PDB file of C-alpha atoms and ligand atoms in Angstrom:
ATOM      1  CA  UNK O  27      79.598  20.398   0.291  1.00 96.00           C
ATOM      2  CA  UNK O  28      83.368  20.342  -0.106  1.00 98.00           C
ATOM      3  CA  UNK O  29      86.014  18.638   1.996  1.00 98.00           C
ATOM      4  CA  UNK O  30      89.404  20.071   2.929  1.00 98.00           C
ATOM      5  CA  UNK O  31      92.523  18.600   4.506  1.00 98.00           C
ATOM      6  CA  UNK O  32      95.364  20.309   6.380  1.00 98.00           C
ATOM      7  CA  UNK O  33      98.599  19.370   8.120  1.00 98.00           C
ATOM      8  CA  UNK O  34     101.149  21.316  10.142  1.00 98.00           C
ATOM      9  CA  UNK O  35     104.185  20.678  12.296  1.00 98.00           C
ATOM     10  CA  UNK O  36     106.560  22.767  14.375  1.00 97.00           C
ATOM     11  CA  UNK O  37     109.801  22.097  16.215  1.00 98.00           C
ATOM     12  CA  UNK O  38     109.438  22.462  19.984  1.00 98.00           C
ATOM     13  CA  UNK O  39     112.069  24.664  21.610  1.00 98.00           C
ATOM     14  CA  UNK O  40     112.655  26.216  25.064  1.00 97.00           C
ATOM     15  CA  UNK O  41     111.424  29.730  25.756  1.00 95.00           C
ATOM     16  CA  UNK O  42     108.281  29.602  23.600  1.00 96.00           C
ATOM     17  CA  UNK O  43     104.674  29.381  24.817  1.00 96.00           C
ATOM     18  CA  UNK O  44     102.735  26.286  23.720  1.00 98.00           C
ATOM     19  CA  UNK O  45      99.407  27.291  22.136  1.00 98.00           C
ATOM     20  CA  UNK O  46      97.115  24.707  20.547  1.00 98.00           C
ATOM     21  CA  UNK O  47      93.605  25.372  19.288  1.00 98.00           C
ATOM     22  CA  UNK O  48      93.875  28.898  20.710  1.00 98.00           C
ATOM     23  CA  UNK O  49      94.518  27.598  24.248  1.00 98.00           C
ATOM     24  CA  UNK O  50      97.717  28.280  26.208  1.00 98.00           C
ATOM     25  CA  UNK O  51      99.091  25.064  27.667  1.00 98.00           C
ATOM     26  CA  UNK O  52     101.740  25.216  30.417  1.00 96.00           C
ATOM     27  CA  UNK O  53     104.834  23.453  29.084  1.00 96.00           C
ATOM     28  CA  UNK O  54     108.592  23.882  29.129  1.00 94.00           C
ATOM     29  CA  UNK O  55     108.775  23.876  25.320  1.00 97.00           C
ATOM     30  CA  UNK O  56     106.843  25.692  22.611  1.00 97.00           C
ATOM     31  CA  UNK O  57     106.780  25.877  18.822  1.00 97.00           C
ATOM     32  CA  UNK O  58     109.534  27.519  16.831  1.00 95.00           C
ATOM     33  CA  UNK O  59     107.487  29.711  14.484  1.00 93.00           C
ATOM     34  CA  UNK O  60     107.033  33.142  12.955  1.00 90.00           C
ATOM     35  CA  UNK O  61     103.500  33.411  14.408  1.00 92.00           C
ATOM     36  CA  UNK O  62     102.502  31.851  17.746  1.00 94.00           C
ATOM     37  CA  UNK O  63     102.949  28.476  16.015  1.00 96.00           C
ATOM     38  CA  UNK O  64      99.526  27.042  16.823  1.00 98.00           C
ATOM     39  CA  UNK O  65      99.848  23.837  14.786  1.00 98.00           C
ATOM     40  CA  UNK O  66      96.180  22.873  15.176  1.00 98.00           C
ATOM     41  CA  UNK O  67      94.877  26.212  13.918  1.00 98.00           C
ATOM     42  CA  UNK O  68      97.421  26.173  11.082  1.00 98.00           C
ATOM     43  CA  UNK O  69      96.195  22.723  10.001  1.00 98.00           C
ATOM     44  CA  UNK O  70      92.589  23.967  10.193  1.00 98.00           C
ATOM     45  CA  UNK O  71      93.423  27.052   8.110  1.00 98.00           C
ATOM     46  CA  UNK O  72      94.996  24.874   5.410  1.00 98.00           C
ATOM     47  CA  UNK O  73      91.958  22.572   5.498  1.00 98.00           C
ATOM     48  CA  UNK O  74      89.530  25.502   5.159  1.00 98.00           C
ATOM     49  CA  UNK O  75      91.487  27.080   2.312  1.00 98.00           C
ATOM     50  CA  UNK O  76      92.009  23.675   0.703  1.00 98.00           C
ATOM     51  CA  UNK O  77      88.290  22.876   0.702  1.00 98.00           C
ATOM     52  CA  UNK O  78      87.716  26.016  -1.377  1.00 98.00           C
ATOM     53  CA  UNK O  79      90.860  25.600  -3.524  1.00 98.00           C
ATOM     54  CA  UNK O  80      92.028  28.998  -2.260  1.00 98.00           C
ATOM     55  CA  UNK O  81      95.690  28.163  -1.730  1.00 98.00           C
ATOM     56  CA  UNK O  82      97.322  27.707   1.661  1.00 97.00           C
ATOM     57  CA  UNK O  83      98.368  29.504   4.825  1.00 97.00           C
ATOM     58  CA  UNK O  84     101.751  30.498   3.402  1.00 95.00           C
ATOM     59  CA  UNK O  85     100.119  32.217   0.437  1.00 96.00           C
ATOM     60  CA  UNK O  86      97.705  34.292   2.517  1.00 96.00           C
ATOM     61  CA  UNK O  87      99.917  34.903   5.577  1.00 95.00           C
ATOM     62  CA  UNK O  88     103.550  34.679   4.365  1.00 91.00           C
ATOM     63  CA  UNK O  89     106.147  34.193   7.150  1.00 85.00           C
ATOM     64  CA  UNK O  90     108.296  36.810   5.392  1.00 87.00           C
ATOM     65  CA  UNK O  91     105.667  39.446   6.295  1.00 88.00           C
ATOM     66  CA  UNK O  92     106.570  41.211   9.552  1.00 88.00           C
ATOM     67  CA  UNK O  93     102.915  41.961  10.343  1.00 88.00           C
ATOM     68  CA  UNK O  94     102.499  38.252  11.166  1.00 88.00           C
ATOM     69  CA  UNK O  95     105.414  38.023  13.650  1.00 88.00           C
ATOM     70  CA  UNK O  96     104.195  36.382  16.902  1.00 88.00           C
ATOM     71  CA  UNK O  97     100.590  37.028  15.798  1.00 93.00           C
ATOM     72  CA  UNK O  98      97.887  34.943  17.474  1.00 96.00           C
ATOM     73  CA  UNK O  99      96.782  32.249  15.055  1.00 97.00           C
ATOM     74  CA  UNK O 100      93.210  32.970  16.193  1.00 97.00           C
ATOM     75  CA  UNK O 101      93.473  36.229  14.238  1.00 97.00           C
ATOM     76  CA  UNK O 102      94.696  34.317  11.174  1.00 97.00           C
ATOM     77  CA  UNK O 103      91.781  31.882  11.553  1.00 98.00           C
ATOM     78  CA  UNK O 104      89.336  34.798  11.695  1.00 97.00           C
ATOM     79  CA  UNK O 105      90.852  36.286   8.551  1.00 97.00           C
ATOM     80  CA  UNK O 106      90.677  32.882   6.849  1.00 98.00           C
ATOM     81  CA  UNK O 107      86.953  32.653   7.566  1.00 98.00           C
ATOM     82  CA  UNK O 108      86.466  36.097   6.038  1.00 98.00           C
ATOM     83  CA  UNK O 109      88.333  34.928   2.922  1.00 98.00           C
ATOM     84  CA  UNK O 110      86.019  31.901   2.747  1.00 98.00           C
ATOM     85  CA  UNK O 111      82.952  34.035   3.324  1.00 97.00           C
ATOM     86  CA  UNK O 112      83.928  36.411   0.516  1.00 98.00           C
ATOM     87  CA  UNK O 113      84.306  33.372  -1.748  1.00 98.00           C
ATOM     88  CA  UNK O 114      80.831  32.178  -0.730  1.00 98.00           C
ATOM     89  CA  UNK O 115      81.719  29.360   1.654  1.00 98.00           C
ATOM     90  CA  UNK O 116      81.169  28.617   5.343  1.00 97.00           C
ATOM     91  CA  UNK O 117      82.424  25.721   7.517  1.00 98.00           C
ATOM     92  CA  UNK O 118      80.070  23.015   8.742  1.00 98.00           C
ATOM     93  CA  UNK O 119      82.280  20.784  10.861  1.00 98.00           C
ATOM     94  CA  UNK O 120      85.898  19.935  11.580  1.00 98.00           C
ATOM     95  CA  UNK O 121      87.784  16.895  12.823  1.00 98.00           C
ATOM     96  CA  UNK O 122      91.417  17.020  13.907  1.00 98.00           C
ATOM     97  CA  UNK O 123      94.253  15.129  15.555  1.00 98.00           C
ATOM     98  CA  UNK O 124      97.181  16.667  17.425  1.00 98.00           C
ATOM     99  CA  UNK O 125     100.312  14.556  17.880  1.00 98.00           C
ATOM    100  CA  UNK O 126     102.523  15.540  20.809  1.00 98.00           C
ATOM    101  CA  UNK O 127     104.454  13.366  23.240  1.00 97.00           C
ATOM    102  CA  UNK O 128     103.800  15.600  26.251  1.00 96.00           C
ATOM    103  CA  UNK O 129     102.027  17.169  28.026  1.00 97.00           C
ATOM    104  CA  UNK O 130      98.808  15.172  28.095  1.00 96.00           C
ATOM    105  CA  UNK O 131      96.214  17.269  26.251  1.00 98.00           C
ATOM    106  CA  UNK O 132      92.994  15.684  27.546  1.00 97.00           C
ATOM    107  CA  UNK O 133      92.397  18.435  30.159  1.00 98.00           C
ATOM    108  CA  UNK O 134      92.534  21.124  27.417  1.00 98.00           C
ATOM    109  CA  UNK O 135      90.491  19.532  24.618  1.00 98.00           C
ATOM    110  CA  UNK O 136      87.111  21.028  25.541  1.00 98.00           C
ATOM    111  CA  UNK O 137      88.622  24.510  25.923  1.00 98.00           C
ATOM    112  CA  UNK O 138      90.152  24.157  22.448  1.00 98.00           C
ATOM    113  CA  UNK O 139      86.768  23.105  21.053  1.00 98.00           C
ATOM    114  CA  UNK O 140      84.961  26.082  22.567  1.00 98.00           C
ATOM    115  CA  UNK O 141      87.682  28.516  21.466  1.00 98.00           C
ATOM    116  CA  UNK O 142      87.566  27.123  17.912  1.00 98.00           C
ATOM    117  CA  UNK O 143      83.779  27.198  18.020  1.00 98.00           C
ATOM    118  CA  UNK O 144      83.871  30.940  18.764  1.00 97.00           C
ATOM    119  CA  UNK O 145      86.478  31.569  16.061  1.00 97.00           C
ATOM    120  CA  UNK O 146      84.816  29.441  13.369  1.00 97.00           C
ATOM    121  CA  UNK O 147      81.206  30.363  14.113  1.00 96.00           C
ATOM    122  CA  UNK O 148      80.028  26.748  14.377  1.00 97.00           C
ATOM    123  CA  UNK O 149      78.907  24.806  17.473  1.00 98.00           C
ATOM    124  CA  UNK O 150      81.528  23.045  19.603  1.00 98.00           C
ATOM    125  CA  UNK O 151      79.505  19.881  18.920  1.00 98.00           C
ATOM    126  CA  UNK O 152      80.657  20.203  15.288  1.00 98.00           C
ATOM    127  CA  UNK O 153      84.351  20.470  16.227  1.00 98.00           C
ATOM    128  CA  UNK O 154      86.365  17.403  17.133  1.00 98.00           C
ATOM    129  CA  UNK O 155      89.882  17.602  18.570  1.00 98.00           C
ATOM    130  CA  UNK O 156      91.767  14.399  19.342  1.00 98.00           C
ATOM    131  CA  UNK O 157      95.241  13.961  20.812  1.00 98.00           C
ATOM    132  CA  UNK O 158      97.758  11.165  20.345  1.00 98.00           C
ATOM    133  CA  UNK O 159     101.376  10.471  21.126  1.00 98.00           C
ATOM    134  CA  UNK O 160     103.766   9.004  18.570  1.00 97.00           C
ATOM    135  CA  UNK O 161     104.849   6.146  20.836  1.00 96.00           C
ATOM    136  CA  UNK O 162     108.422   7.444  20.962  1.00 95.00           C
ATOM    137  CA  UNK O 163     108.883   7.326  17.183  1.00 97.00           C
ATOM    138  CA  UNK O 164     110.953   9.964  15.384  1.00 97.00           C
ATOM    139  CA  UNK O 165     111.494  13.607  16.436  1.00 96.00           C
ATOM    140  CA  UNK O 166     107.822  14.023  17.422  1.00 97.00           C
ATOM    141  CA  UNK O 167     108.018  10.876  19.529  1.00 97.00           C
ATOM    142  CA  UNK O 168     111.137  12.224  21.225  1.00 97.00           C
ATOM    143  CA  UNK O 169     109.174  15.341  22.215  1.00 97.00           C
ATOM    144  CA  UNK O 170     110.959  17.645  19.779  1.00 98.00           C
ATOM    145  CA  UNK O 171     107.984  18.497  17.552  1.00 98.00           C
ATOM    146  CA  UNK O 172     104.221  18.908  17.504  1.00 98.00           C
ATOM    147  CA  UNK O 173     102.079  17.857  14.525  1.00 98.00           C
ATOM    148  CA  UNK O 174      98.420  18.391  13.659  1.00 98.00           C
ATOM    149  CA  UNK O 175      96.050  17.038  11.022  1.00 98.00           C
ATOM    150  CA  UNK O 176      92.624  18.468  10.239  1.00 99.00           C
ATOM    151  CA  UNK O 177      89.723  17.848   7.877  1.00 98.00           C
ATOM    152  CA  UNK O 178      86.795  20.218   7.418  1.00 98.00           C
ATOM    153  CA  UNK O 179      83.523  20.211   5.549  1.00 98.00           C
ATOM    154  CA  UNK O 180      82.417  23.506   4.022  1.00 98.00           C
ATOM    155  CA  UNK O 181      79.225  24.410   2.215  1.00 98.00           C
ATOM    156  CA  UNK O 182      78.344  27.166  -0.208  1.00 95.00           C
ATOM    157  CA  UNK O 183      76.648  29.874   1.783  1.00 86.00           C
TER     158      UNK O 183
HETATM  159 MG1  LIG F  29     102.546  26.296  11.233  1.00 52.83          MG
END
């Protein structure tokens, strides 16, 4: 068993769709990003790669590469799992926290878990997604950014 940790953040700007955990969430603001800016999936990708000491999201999917422009992060997550599989690893469970001031994410959490379950090939019961606000503190607390933290356990397959 190996543990991995990941973090991501994105500025929130008008005119972009908010996608978290592979789920579209109606909102006036969305992440400024080269891909779809799914901060939760980006944190999970870094956690998965980190557990296997295989680098990070920027190394495997560089923002300078046009093939990744506006790409769904679900595709990047799928590719990450193939990278892990080729290295002889598979995920066992994941825990995560999203920090966003609004909207309230509770109604979307279970959809995120089932979407991530399909993408990661593990049961939704092994995927935890939690949401918090930052109590008004800093840019995230003022609603200008979204952050996500994730830890995963992987095992040699
Ligand atoms: Mg990101």
